[in-house]
Short mmCIF file of C-alpha atoms and ligand atoms in Angstrom, two decimals:
data_model
loop_
_atom_site.label_atom_id
_atom_site.label_comp_id
_atom_site.label_asym_id
_atom_site.label_seq_id
_atom_site.Cartn_x
_atom_site.Cartn_y
_atom_site.Cartn_z
CA MET A 1 11.24 -46.57 -32.05
CA THR A 2 7.69 -47.93 -32.39
CA ALA A 3 7.68 -51.70 -32.84
CA THR A 4 5.26 -53.03 -35.49
CA PRO A 5 2.99 -56.04 -34.98
CA LEU A 6 4.02 -58.92 -37.20
CA VAL A 7 0.65 -60.23 -38.39
CA LYS A 8 -0.33 -59.13 -41.91
CA ASN A 9 -4.05 -58.48 -41.76
CA ARG A 10 -6.17 -55.82 -40.04
CA GLN A 11 -9.72 -56.81 -41.09
CA LEU A 12 -12.51 -59.21 -40.17
CA TYR A 13 -12.39 -62.71 -41.67
CA ILE A 14 -15.78 -63.83 -42.99
CA ASP A 15 -16.62 -66.61 -45.45
CA GLY A 16 -13.03 -67.09 -46.53
CA VAL A 17 -12.17 -63.41 -47.14
CA TRP A 18 -10.62 -60.55 -45.20
CA VAL A 19 -13.20 -57.74 -45.22
CA ASP A 20 -13.82 -54.31 -43.74
CA SER A 21 -16.70 -54.05 -41.28
CA ALA A 22 -20.08 -53.17 -42.82
CA GLY A 23 -20.12 -49.84 -40.99
CA GLY A 24 -16.49 -49.02 -41.91
CA LYS A 25 -15.51 -48.38 -38.26
CA LYS A 26 -11.91 -48.76 -37.08
CA LEU A 27 -10.40 -49.40 -33.68
CA GLY A 28 -6.91 -48.46 -32.48
CA VAL A 29 -4.88 -51.15 -30.68
CA VAL A 30 -2.77 -49.71 -27.86
CA ASN A 31 0.55 -51.06 -26.58
CA PRO A 32 0.27 -51.02 -22.76
CA ALA A 33 4.04 -50.60 -22.40
CA THR A 34 4.21 -47.40 -24.47
CA GLU A 35 0.59 -46.19 -24.63
CA GLU A 36 1.09 -45.86 -28.40
CA THR A 37 -1.45 -46.98 -30.98
CA ILE A 38 0.30 -49.79 -32.83
CA ALA A 39 -2.39 -50.73 -35.36
CA GLU A 40 -5.88 -49.88 -36.56
CA VAL A 41 -8.25 -52.76 -37.17
CA SER A 42 -11.74 -52.97 -38.66
CA PHE A 43 -14.39 -52.92 -35.97
CA GLY A 44 -17.71 -54.57 -36.74
CA GLY A 45 -21.17 -54.90 -35.32
CA ARG A 46 -24.35 -56.91 -35.62
CA ALA A 47 -24.46 -56.98 -39.44
CA ASP A 48 -20.95 -58.44 -39.58
CA ALA A 49 -21.78 -61.03 -36.93
CA ALA A 50 -24.90 -62.03 -38.90
CA LYS A 51 -22.85 -62.41 -42.09
CA ALA A 52 -20.32 -64.55 -40.24
CA VAL A 53 -23.02 -66.79 -38.73
CA ALA A 54 -24.55 -67.25 -42.20
CA ALA A 55 -21.13 -68.25 -43.56
CA ALA A 56 -20.59 -70.71 -40.69
CA SER A 57 -24.07 -72.21 -41.26
CA ALA A 58 -23.45 -72.63 -44.98
CA ALA A 59 -20.09 -74.32 -44.33
CA LEU A 60 -21.42 -76.69 -41.64
CA PRO A 61 -22.88 -79.56 -43.74
CA ALA A 62 -19.69 -80.16 -45.74
CA TRP A 63 -17.35 -79.75 -42.73
CA MET A 64 -19.30 -82.14 -40.51
CA LYS A 65 -19.40 -84.75 -43.30
CA LEU A 66 -15.59 -84.81 -43.58
CA THR A 67 -13.98 -87.60 -41.57
CA PRO A 68 -12.17 -86.54 -38.41
CA TYR A 69 -9.00 -87.69 -40.17
CA ASP A 70 -9.49 -85.05 -42.87
CA ARG A 71 -10.38 -82.35 -40.34
CA ALA A 72 -7.26 -83.29 -38.37
CA LYS A 73 -5.05 -82.43 -41.35
CA VAL A 74 -6.08 -78.75 -41.13
CA LEU A 75 -5.65 -78.66 -37.34
CA LYS A 76 -2.25 -80.34 -37.37
CA LYS A 77 -0.96 -78.06 -40.10
CA THR A 78 -2.23 -75.08 -38.06
CA ALA A 79 -0.22 -76.34 -35.09
CA ASP A 80 2.90 -76.63 -37.28
CA LEU A 81 2.47 -73.10 -38.64
CA MET A 82 1.92 -71.67 -35.15
CA ARG A 83 5.23 -73.23 -34.05
CA GLU A 84 7.02 -71.91 -37.16
CA ARG A 85 5.63 -68.42 -36.57
CA ALA A 86 5.93 -68.52 -32.77
CA ASP A 87 8.41 -65.63 -32.53
CA ALA A 88 6.28 -63.29 -34.66
CA LEU A 89 3.06 -64.30 -32.90
CA ALA A 90 4.67 -63.84 -29.50
CA ARG A 91 6.02 -60.38 -30.32
CA THR A 92 2.63 -59.33 -31.65
CA MET A 93 0.94 -60.56 -28.46
CA THR A 94 3.46 -58.75 -26.26
CA MET A 95 2.81 -55.51 -28.13
CA GLU A 96 -0.95 -55.60 -27.69
CA GLN A 97 -1.24 -57.39 -24.33
CA GLY A 98 1.93 -56.51 -22.44
CA LYS A 99 3.23 -59.87 -21.20
CA PRO A 100 6.96 -60.57 -21.63
CA VAL A 101 7.80 -62.17 -24.95
CA VAL A 102 9.09 -65.38 -23.30
CA GLU A 103 5.69 -65.85 -21.66
CA ALA A 104 3.94 -64.99 -24.91
CA LYS A 105 5.98 -67.59 -26.78
CA GLY A 106 5.09 -70.17 -24.12
CA GLU A 107 1.43 -69.32 -24.76
CA VAL A 108 1.83 -69.82 -28.52
CA MET A 109 3.52 -73.21 -28.03
CA HIS A 110 0.83 -74.35 -25.56
CA SER A 111 -1.82 -73.31 -28.10
CA ALA A 112 -0.08 -75.20 -30.92
CA ASP A 113 -0.08 -78.28 -28.65
CA THR A 114 -3.81 -77.74 -28.11
CA PHE A 115 -4.47 -77.76 -31.86
CA GLU A 116 -2.41 -80.91 -32.29
CA TRP A 117 -4.02 -82.68 -29.35
CA PHE A 118 -7.57 -82.01 -30.56
CA ALA A 119 -6.63 -83.03 -34.11
CA GLU A 120 -6.03 -86.49 -32.63
CA GLU A 121 -8.84 -86.47 -30.07
CA GLY A 122 -11.42 -85.75 -32.80
CA LYS A 123 -10.69 -89.28 -34.02
CA ARG A 124 -11.91 -90.63 -30.67
CA ALA A 125 -15.44 -89.19 -30.67
CA TYR A 126 -16.72 -92.68 -29.95
CA GLY A 127 -20.32 -93.71 -29.39
CA GLN A 128 -21.33 -96.78 -27.40
CA VAL A 129 -23.10 -100.08 -27.93
CA ILE A 130 -25.35 -100.62 -24.91
CA PRO A 131 -26.55 -104.11 -23.89
CA PRO A 132 -30.36 -104.35 -24.20
CA ALA A 133 -32.81 -105.56 -21.53
CA ASN A 134 -35.15 -106.72 -24.32
CA ALA A 135 -33.65 -109.49 -26.50
CA GLN A 136 -35.31 -108.09 -29.64
CA LYS A 137 -33.66 -104.67 -29.27
CA ARG A 138 -30.25 -103.18 -29.97
CA HIS A 139 -29.12 -99.83 -28.53
CA LEU A 140 -26.31 -97.55 -29.48
CA THR A 141 -25.17 -93.94 -29.24
CA ILE A 142 -23.49 -91.85 -31.92
CA LYS A 143 -21.85 -88.43 -31.62
CA HIS A 144 -23.03 -85.45 -33.59
CA PRO A 145 -21.48 -81.96 -33.82
CA VAL A 146 -23.44 -79.33 -31.89
CA GLY A 147 -23.52 -77.01 -34.94
CA VAL A 148 -22.47 -73.38 -35.34
CA VAL A 149 -20.54 -72.06 -32.31
CA GLY A 150 -20.16 -68.45 -31.15
CA ALA A 151 -16.85 -68.06 -29.26
CA ILE A 152 -16.04 -65.01 -27.11
CA GLY A 153 -12.64 -64.63 -25.43
CA PRO A 154 -10.78 -62.22 -23.14
CA TRP A 155 -7.52 -60.29 -23.52
CA ASN A 156 -5.30 -61.95 -20.92
CA PHE A 157 -4.46 -65.10 -22.98
CA PRO A 158 -5.62 -64.00 -26.43
CA ILE A 159 -4.20 -67.00 -28.32
CA THR A 160 -4.59 -69.82 -25.78
CA LEU A 161 -8.18 -69.14 -24.87
CA GLN A 162 -9.43 -68.91 -28.46
CA SER A 163 -7.42 -72.04 -29.37
CA ARG A 164 -9.24 -73.96 -26.61
CA LYS A 165 -12.48 -73.22 -28.45
CA ILE A 166 -11.49 -73.32 -32.14
CA ALA A 167 -9.51 -76.59 -32.01
CA PRO A 168 -12.14 -78.81 -30.30
CA ALA A 169 -15.05 -77.20 -32.18
CA LEU A 170 -13.45 -77.84 -35.56
CA ALA A 171 -12.27 -81.32 -34.53
CA ALA A 172 -15.86 -82.20 -33.54
CA GLY A 173 -17.21 -81.07 -36.92
CA CYS A 174 -18.68 -77.75 -35.78
CA THR A 175 -18.12 -74.43 -37.52
CA ILE A 176 -17.35 -71.28 -35.55
CA VAL A 177 -17.50 -67.49 -35.33
CA CYS A 178 -14.88 -66.02 -32.97
CA LYS A 179 -14.94 -62.65 -31.25
CA PRO A 180 -11.69 -61.57 -29.58
CA ALA A 181 -11.46 -58.99 -26.81
CA SER A 182 -11.50 -55.62 -28.59
CA GLN A 183 -8.07 -54.57 -27.31
CA THR A 184 -6.26 -57.80 -28.37
CA PRO A 185 -7.50 -58.62 -31.88
CA LEU A 186 -4.06 -59.03 -33.50
CA SER A 187 -3.31 -62.31 -31.73
CA LEU A 188 -6.50 -63.88 -33.08
CA ILE A 189 -5.68 -62.52 -36.55
CA GLY A 190 -2.38 -64.42 -36.19
CA ILE A 191 -4.19 -67.71 -35.42
CA PHE A 192 -6.50 -67.18 -38.40
CA GLU A 193 -3.54 -66.57 -40.71
CA CYS A 194 -2.23 -70.00 -39.63
CA LEU A 195 -5.64 -71.68 -40.09
CA ILE A 196 -6.03 -70.18 -43.58
CA ASP A 197 -2.53 -71.21 -44.67
CA ALA A 198 -3.28 -74.68 -43.28
CA GLY A 199 -6.15 -75.09 -45.78
CA LEU A 200 -9.20 -74.00 -43.75
CA PRO A 201 -12.27 -74.25 -46.06
CA LYS A 202 -14.21 -71.01 -46.41
CA GLY A 203 -16.82 -70.31 -43.75
CA VAL A 204 -15.61 -73.01 -41.33
CA ALA A 205 -13.99 -70.46 -38.99
CA ASN A 206 -14.83 -66.76 -39.07
CA MET A 207 -13.61 -63.82 -37.00
CA VAL A 208 -15.56 -60.72 -36.05
CA ILE A 209 -13.64 -58.02 -34.22
CA GLY A 210 -16.43 -55.80 -32.97
CA SER A 211 -18.95 -54.59 -30.45
CA ALA A 212 -19.37 -57.17 -27.66
CA SER A 213 -23.04 -56.53 -27.10
CA GLU A 214 -23.97 -56.53 -30.81
CA THR A 215 -21.99 -59.68 -31.56
CA SER A 216 -23.35 -61.56 -28.59
CA ASP A 217 -26.92 -60.38 -29.33
CA GLU A 218 -26.55 -61.93 -32.79
CA PHE A 219 -25.15 -65.15 -31.28
CA MET A 220 -28.00 -65.31 -28.80
CA GLN A 221 -30.86 -64.40 -31.10
CA ASN A 222 -29.84 -66.17 -34.31
CA PRO A 223 -31.25 -69.72 -34.13
CA ALA A 224 -28.42 -70.99 -36.36
CA VAL A 225 -25.98 -70.55 -33.45
CA ARG A 226 -26.39 -73.63 -31.26
CA LYS A 227 -23.65 -73.05 -28.73
CA ILE A 228 -21.84 -70.19 -27.06
CA SER A 229 -18.39 -70.73 -25.57
CA PHE A 230 -17.37 -67.82 -23.38
CA THR A 231 -14.24 -67.05 -21.38
CA GLY A 232 -14.32 -63.86 -19.35
CA SER A 233 -15.73 -62.30 -16.22
CA THR A 234 -18.33 -63.94 -14.02
CA ALA A 235 -20.59 -60.88 -14.39
CA VAL A 236 -20.78 -61.23 -18.18
CA GLY A 237 -21.05 -65.03 -17.89
CA LYS A 238 -24.17 -64.66 -15.73
CA GLN A 239 -25.70 -62.29 -18.25
CA LEU A 240 -25.02 -64.74 -21.09
CA MET A 241 -26.63 -67.56 -19.07
CA ARG A 242 -29.81 -65.54 -18.77
CA GLN A 243 -29.80 -64.65 -22.48
CA ALA A 244 -29.10 -68.24 -23.55
CA ALA A 245 -32.31 -69.44 -21.91
CA ASP A 246 -34.57 -68.08 -24.66
CA GLN A 247 -33.30 -70.50 -27.32
CA VAL A 248 -31.82 -73.06 -24.88
CA LYS A 249 -28.36 -72.52 -26.36
CA ARG A 250 -25.61 -74.86 -25.20
CA LEU A 251 -23.16 -72.90 -23.01
CA SER A 252 -19.58 -73.36 -21.86
CA LEU A 253 -18.46 -70.76 -19.35
CA GLU A 254 -14.88 -70.22 -18.16
CA LEU A 255 -15.16 -67.39 -15.64
CA GLY A 256 -13.31 -65.69 -12.80
CA GLY A 257 -11.23 -67.24 -10.03
CA HIS A 258 -9.66 -66.48 -6.66
CA ALA A 259 -7.21 -69.30 -6.11
CA PRO A 260 -5.89 -70.19 -2.65
CA PHE A 261 -2.20 -71.11 -2.42
CA ILE A 262 -1.72 -73.19 0.72
CA VAL A 263 1.66 -74.03 2.22
CA PHE A 264 1.96 -76.68 4.97
CA PRO A 265 4.79 -76.63 7.54
CA ASP A 266 6.64 -79.61 6.04
CA ALA A 267 7.17 -77.74 2.75
CA ASP A 268 10.41 -75.82 2.19
CA PRO A 269 9.33 -72.16 2.67
CA GLU A 270 12.19 -70.82 0.59
CA VAL A 271 11.60 -73.05 -2.43
CA VAL A 272 7.83 -72.57 -2.29
CA ALA A 273 8.08 -68.78 -1.86
CA LYS A 274 10.19 -68.58 -5.02
CA ALA A 275 7.62 -70.67 -6.94
CA ALA A 276 4.82 -68.55 -5.45
CA VAL A 277 6.38 -65.30 -6.68
CA LEU A 278 6.85 -66.63 -10.21
CA GLY A 279 3.28 -67.97 -10.25
CA LYS A 280 1.77 -64.82 -8.77
CA PHE A 281 3.46 -62.20 -10.94
CA ARG A 282 3.18 -64.14 -14.24
CA ASN A 283 1.19 -61.84 -16.55
CA ASN A 284 0.93 -59.45 -13.56
CA GLY A 285 -1.54 -61.75 -11.83
CA GLN A 286 -3.97 -61.18 -14.72
CA VAL A 287 -4.57 -64.92 -14.95
CA CYS A 288 -7.84 -66.67 -14.07
CA ILE A 289 -5.93 -69.38 -12.16
CA SER A 290 -3.47 -66.93 -10.59
CA PRO A 291 -2.85 -67.70 -6.91
CA SER A 292 -4.42 -64.77 -5.08
CA ARG A 293 -4.77 -65.75 -1.41
CA PHE A 294 -1.60 -67.17 0.18
CA PHE A 295 -2.32 -69.24 3.31
CA VAL A 296 0.99 -70.16 4.93
CA HIS A 297 1.31 -72.26 8.10
CA LYS A 298 2.24 -70.04 11.04
CA ASP A 299 5.47 -72.02 11.72
CA ILE A 300 6.97 -71.06 8.36
CA SER A 301 5.11 -67.89 7.39
CA LYS A 302 7.89 -65.52 8.54
CA LYS A 303 10.53 -67.20 6.37
CA PHE A 304 8.10 -67.59 3.44
CA THR A 305 7.16 -63.91 3.55
CA GLU A 306 10.78 -62.68 3.80
CA VAL A 307 11.80 -64.71 0.75
CA ALA A 308 8.67 -63.69 -1.19
CA VAL A 309 9.42 -60.00 -0.59
CA GLU A 310 13.08 -60.38 -1.63
CA GLU A 311 12.10 -62.29 -4.78
CA ALA A 312 9.34 -59.82 -5.71
CA LYS A 313 11.82 -56.94 -5.45
CA LYS A 314 14.22 -58.72 -7.81
CA LEU A 315 11.73 -59.18 -10.69
CA LYS A 316 12.90 -57.23 -13.73
CA MET A 317 10.11 -54.97 -14.95
CA GLY A 318 9.91 -53.32 -18.35
CA ASN A 319 8.66 -53.47 -21.91
CA GLY A 320 8.02 -57.16 -22.55
CA LEU A 321 9.95 -57.01 -25.82
CA GLU A 322 13.20 -56.33 -23.94
CA GLU A 323 15.50 -59.19 -23.06
CA GLY A 324 15.34 -60.42 -19.46
CA VAL A 325 12.08 -58.68 -18.57
CA VAL A 326 9.83 -60.92 -16.45
CA VAL A 327 7.12 -58.41 -15.50
CA GLY A 328 5.53 -56.27 -18.21
CA PRO A 329 2.94 -53.53 -17.86
CA MET A 330 -0.59 -54.20 -16.67
CA PHE A 331 -3.10 -54.42 -19.47
CA GLU A 332 -4.79 -51.03 -19.12
CA LYS A 333 -5.09 -48.01 -16.85
CA LYS A 334 -8.41 -49.26 -15.45
CA ALA A 335 -6.65 -52.43 -14.24
CA MET A 336 -4.00 -50.36 -12.43
CA ASP A 337 -6.64 -48.17 -10.81
CA GLY A 338 -8.56 -51.25 -9.64
CA THR A 339 -5.36 -52.72 -8.18
CA GLN A 340 -4.61 -49.49 -6.31
CA ALA A 341 -8.15 -49.41 -4.92
CA LEU A 342 -7.85 -52.97 -3.55
CA ILE A 343 -4.49 -52.16 -1.93
CA ASP A 344 -5.82 -48.93 -0.41
CA ASP A 345 -8.84 -50.78 0.96
CA ALA A 346 -6.63 -53.48 2.54
CA LYS A 347 -4.27 -50.85 3.98
CA GLY A 348 -7.21 -48.89 5.39
CA LYS A 349 -8.30 -52.09 7.17
CA GLY A 350 -4.87 -52.64 8.75
CA ALA A 351 -2.74 -54.46 6.16
CA SER A 352 0.98 -53.75 5.84
CA ILE A 353 2.57 -53.21 2.42
CA LEU A 354 5.85 -55.15 2.51
CA THR A 355 6.89 -54.16 -1.00
CA GLY A 356 5.27 -52.36 -3.96
CA GLY A 357 1.81 -50.95 -3.36
CA CYS A 358 1.66 -48.39 -6.17
CA ARG A 359 2.20 -47.56 -9.82
CA SER A 360 5.89 -47.78 -10.69
CA LYS A 361 7.64 -44.42 -10.68
CA ARG A 362 10.43 -45.77 -12.88
CA PHE A 363 8.48 -45.36 -16.14
CA ASP A 364 7.11 -42.21 -17.79
CA LYS A 365 4.74 -44.17 -20.01
CA GLY A 366 2.98 -47.50 -19.72
CA TYR A 367 0.82 -49.20 -17.13
CA PHE A 368 3.58 -50.46 -14.84
CA PHE A 369 2.59 -51.45 -11.31
CA GLU A 370 5.09 -52.56 -8.67
CA PRO A 371 4.80 -56.25 -7.63
CA THR A 372 3.17 -56.02 -4.21
CA VAL A 373 3.24 -58.20 -1.10
CA LEU A 374 0.76 -57.58 1.73
CA SER A 375 0.49 -59.04 5.24
CA GLY A 376 -1.71 -58.49 8.28
CA LEU A 377 -4.94 -58.54 6.28
CA SER A 378 -8.27 -58.14 7.96
CA SER A 379 -10.85 -60.77 6.95
CA ASP A 380 -13.10 -58.06 5.47
CA ALA A 381 -10.44 -56.74 3.06
CA LYS A 382 -12.01 -56.70 -0.40
CA ILE A 383 -8.97 -58.36 -1.95
CA LEU A 384 -9.88 -61.57 -0.10
CA THR A 385 -13.32 -61.81 -1.68
CA GLU A 386 -13.20 -59.90 -5.00
CA GLU A 387 -11.20 -61.42 -7.86
CA PRO A 388 -8.07 -59.18 -7.85
CA PHE A 389 -6.60 -59.93 -11.34
CA ALA A 390 -3.61 -57.93 -10.11
CA PRO A 391 0.09 -58.20 -9.13
CA VAL A 392 -0.68 -58.44 -5.44
CA MET A 393 0.23 -61.23 -3.05
CA PRO A 394 -1.75 -61.18 0.23
CA VAL A 395 -0.10 -63.50 2.80
CA LEU A 396 -2.19 -64.95 5.65
CA ASP A 397 -1.33 -67.40 8.47
CA PHE A 398 -3.14 -70.61 9.39
CA SER A 399 -2.61 -73.39 11.89
CA LYS A 400 -5.22 -76.14 11.34
CA ILE A 401 -6.07 -78.04 8.17
CA ASP A 402 -9.85 -77.83 8.64
CA ASP A 403 -9.67 -74.06 9.17
CA VAL A 404 -7.61 -73.51 6.05
CA ILE A 405 -10.00 -75.64 3.95
CA ALA A 406 -12.91 -73.55 5.25
CA GLN A 407 -11.11 -70.26 4.53
CA ALA A 408 -9.98 -71.40 1.09
CA ASN A 409 -13.56 -72.38 0.18
CA ASN A 410 -15.02 -69.15 1.57
CA THR A 411 -15.52 -67.54 -1.85
CA VAL A 412 -18.04 -67.74 -4.68
CA TYR A 413 -15.21 -68.85 -6.97
CA GLY A 414 -13.90 -72.39 -7.44
CA LEU A 415 -11.45 -72.42 -10.33
CA ALA A 416 -7.97 -73.37 -9.12
CA ALA A 417 -6.21 -74.15 -5.83
CA TYR A 418 -2.58 -74.90 -4.99
CA VAL A 419 -1.28 -77.00 -2.11
CA PHE A 420 2.33 -77.46 -1.05
CA THR A 421 3.11 -80.39 1.24
CA ASN A 422 5.11 -83.61 1.24
CA ASP A 423 2.53 -85.43 3.37
CA ILE A 424 0.42 -87.63 1.11
CA SER A 425 -2.49 -87.80 3.56
CA VAL A 426 -2.64 -84.01 3.82
CA ALA A 427 -2.44 -83.76 0.04
CA TRP A 428 -5.43 -86.12 -0.41
CA ARG A 429 -7.50 -84.41 2.27
CA MET A 430 -6.88 -81.10 0.53
CA ALA A 431 -7.64 -82.46 -2.96
CA GLU A 432 -10.92 -83.85 -1.64
CA GLY A 433 -11.82 -80.88 0.57
CA LEU A 434 -11.10 -77.93 -1.71
CA GLU A 435 -13.89 -76.58 -3.90
CA ALA A 436 -11.89 -76.03 -7.08
CA GLY A 437 -11.95 -77.54 -10.56
CA ILE A 438 -8.14 -77.55 -10.85
CA ILE A 439 -5.85 -78.52 -7.98
CA GLY A 440 -2.07 -78.20 -8.21
CA LEU A 441 -0.33 -80.41 -5.60
CA ASN A 442 3.21 -79.04 -5.42
CA ASP A 443 2.49 -77.95 -9.02
CA PRO A 444 2.14 -74.20 -9.63
CA VAL A 445 1.45 -74.60 -13.40
CA PRO A 446 -1.13 -77.37 -13.88
CA ALA A 447 -2.73 -76.46 -17.27
CA THR A 448 -2.00 -78.86 -20.15
CA PRO A 449 -4.05 -79.79 -23.27
CA GLN A 450 -4.84 -83.37 -22.24
CA CYS A 451 -6.27 -82.51 -18.79
CA PRO A 452 -9.64 -80.84 -18.04
CA PHE A 453 -9.65 -77.12 -17.26
CA GLY A 454 -12.61 -75.34 -15.68
CA GLY A 455 -14.29 -74.24 -12.50
CA MET A 456 -16.83 -75.07 -9.81
CA LYS A 457 -19.36 -72.61 -8.32
CA GLU A 458 -19.35 -69.17 -9.99
CA SER A 459 -16.12 -69.93 -11.84
CA GLY A 460 -18.04 -71.52 -14.67
CA MET A 461 -19.77 -74.43 -16.28
CA GLY A 462 -18.25 -77.25 -18.30
CA ARG A 463 -14.60 -77.99 -18.99
CA GLU A 464 -12.18 -77.04 -21.74
CA LEU A 465 -9.24 -79.17 -22.92
CA ALA A 466 -9.06 -82.96 -22.50
CA HIS A 467 -11.78 -85.32 -23.73
CA GLU A 468 -14.37 -83.19 -21.88
CA GLY A 469 -13.30 -80.25 -24.06
CA LEU A 470 -14.27 -82.22 -27.19
CA GLU A 471 -17.52 -83.52 -25.66
CA ALA A 472 -18.53 -79.89 -25.13
CA TYR A 473 -18.97 -79.61 -28.92
CA LEU A 474 -20.81 -82.92 -29.39
CA GLU A 475 -24.39 -84.06 -28.90
CA THR A 476 -25.08 -87.67 -27.95
CA LYS A 477 -27.72 -89.29 -30.17
CA TYR A 478 -29.27 -92.48 -28.86
CA VAL A 479 -30.47 -94.97 -31.50
CA SER A 480 -32.70 -97.88 -30.55
CA MET A 481 -33.45 -100.61 -33.07
CA MET A 482 -36.08 -103.40 -32.93
CA LEU A 483 -35.07 -106.60 -34.77
CA ARG A 484 -37.63 -108.49 -36.88
P1 LIG B 501 -14.96 -59.53 -19.82
O1 LIG B 501 -15.12 -58.10 -19.60
O2 LIG B 501 -16.06 -60.45 -19.39
O3 LIG B 501 -14.67 -59.69 -21.40
C1 LIG B 501 -14.41 -60.95 -21.99
C2 LIG B 501 -14.94 -60.96 -23.40
O4 LIG B 501 -16.35 -60.75 -23.36
C3 LIG B 501 -14.38 -59.86 -24.31
O5 LIG B 501 -14.31 -60.37 -25.63
C4 LIG B 501 -15.45 -58.78 -24.22
O6 LIG B 501 -15.51 -57.96 -25.38
C5 LIG B 501 -16.71 -59.63 -24.14
N1 LIG B 501 -17.83 -58.96 -23.50
C6 LIG B 501 -17.82 -57.89 -22.67
N2 LIG B 501 -19.08 -57.57 -22.32
C7 LIG B 501 -19.90 -58.46 -22.94
C8 LIG B 501 -21.30 -58.64 -22.98
N3 LIG B 501 -22.13 -57.86 -22.29
N4 LIG B 501 -21.79 -59.65 -23.72
C9 LIG B 501 -20.97 -60.47 -24.41
N5 LIG B 501 -19.63 -60.34 -24.42
C10 LIG B 501 -19.10 -59.36 -23.69
O7 LIG B 501 -13.66 -60.11 -19.13
P2 LIG B 501 -12.18 -59.55 -19.22
O8 LIG B 501 -12.05 -58.45 -18.26
O9 LIG B 501 -11.82 -59.32 -20.63
O10 LIG B 501 -11.36 -60.81 -18.75
C11 LIG B 501 -11.02 -61.04 -17.44
C12 LIG B 501 -11.93 -62.07 -16.81
O11 LIG B 501 -11.86 -63.30 -17.54
C13 LIG B 501 -11.51 -62.41 -15.40
O12 LIG B 501 -12.64 -62.51 -14.58
C14 LIG B 501 -10.85 -63.77 -15.57
O13 LIG B 501 -10.82 -64.57 -14.41
C15 LIG B 501 -11.68 -64.37 -16.65
N6 LIG B 501 -10.95 -65.47 -17.29
C16 LIG B 501 -11.35 -66.75 -17.07
C17 LIG B 501 -10.64 -67.80 -17.63
C18 LIG B 501 -11.05 -69.22 -17.41
O14 LIG B 501 -10.58 -70.08 -18.14
N7 LIG B 501 -11.89 -69.52 -16.42
C19 LIG B 501 -9.52 -67.52 -18.41
C20 LIG B 501 -9.14 -66.20 -18.59
C21 LIG B 501 -9.86 -65.17 -18.04
P3 LIG B 501 -14.83 -56.50 -25.45
O15 LIG B 501 -13.38 -56.71 -25.24
O16 LIG B 501 -15.16 -56.05 -26.82
O17 LIG B 501 -15.46 -55.69 -24.36
#
């Protein structure tokens, strides 16, 4: 039986109304577990994006004049509604994205916490009083919302990653136009249904499901849009950076990653291997902070690898709506083909496949790929340099701390890194030596609303969440006053 998504709407949301796209186009949303089309949504283009930007511009003066306390009421109510509707939102996300419903529900709850946290943090957009060097002068800074924001998000965390933009933007007094990934629009529709029922004034947040290039061209070329917040691939992020130069748009970029997972010999290989498998195969490795290069000290790598293989074999795979499933399908066929190509390349360069290594033969339909563990990798295997975004665990040995720091940093990415040790000196040396914006010390799941999330190097620019995530939507105005 075909399951039905549990959000009500299927249109764009512009200026306080659900509307069809100007061109009348529709897009089918496909369930990656069944390959069935589960919904048809309106699919817009440049004209719709322009209408949404105009609505956000018109709504800006009144929204920014509200006190943060009044804006917080809408955000807090949104958080409450997301929690109330968590089961329906999670099932909808599972149907369009593939992840198991337990994971999807965790994502909804994390996103509700994000709305609640920014509702409060908006009240702390403090300026400063700065001591003068001239006795006749007084100096201070005040915070001002950036203005209209264009937000573009990916498919792998369709609720979390839009929440990290909408909540701080609205808390700061900005208005916003959101574009979801085309294949996961229903999750964003679900967030908007919560915002609307929470009392969102018309025009303050708008949603355009539509052509990526047309929407982003409108964001880039319309002077009313003052900031773009993008989460997605490094390749698109670089393109947006170039385009943003023309009007000096503010940019926040959350891009790709290739996280090292480093295990020192004093760590328990069995315990850490179990944590590694859960971390690696969450959402099939389609996670920007997914551990994707496993450096294990040579004294414990045999035990670690044996346990990792056993645990990977035990993971229950299936349609994410079914009870007990911990690994769903990959997101699309292209993702499976890319995974296979990386494995074939590694194998061709001498790697051994310890488990998995191919599309699952247990399913007639759906993009199911066997959780894979590789060893014996050559340093020129593509999987060690290209972001894999795949359910593949390459295990490598190391012996010296300086060597492992150098290997871990030998990538253009710098998003997350994980270190497992009980030695506090080793932990500090690693935290200081690794080029990554997020470091989990014995912590495989570090993301939380009150702490900054973002990358170094080609993993991005700026930070989401935490106070930095609010600052990203604020300008600092400096006011200097001469006394008479
Ligand atoms: P993507 O291809 O860059 O797409 C992301 C979003 O950008 C989608 O909404 C997409 O729209 C849109 N887009 C595509 N081409 C565009 C263009 N030329 N101009 C403007 N927008 C464009 O990335 P993805 O494959 O969906 O997502 C996976 C990537 O996101 C990975 O690299 C992952 O590491 C990264 N990511 C980073 C973070 C982080 O916080 N650092 C979090 C999650 C994911 P359509 O869907 O309509 O094509």
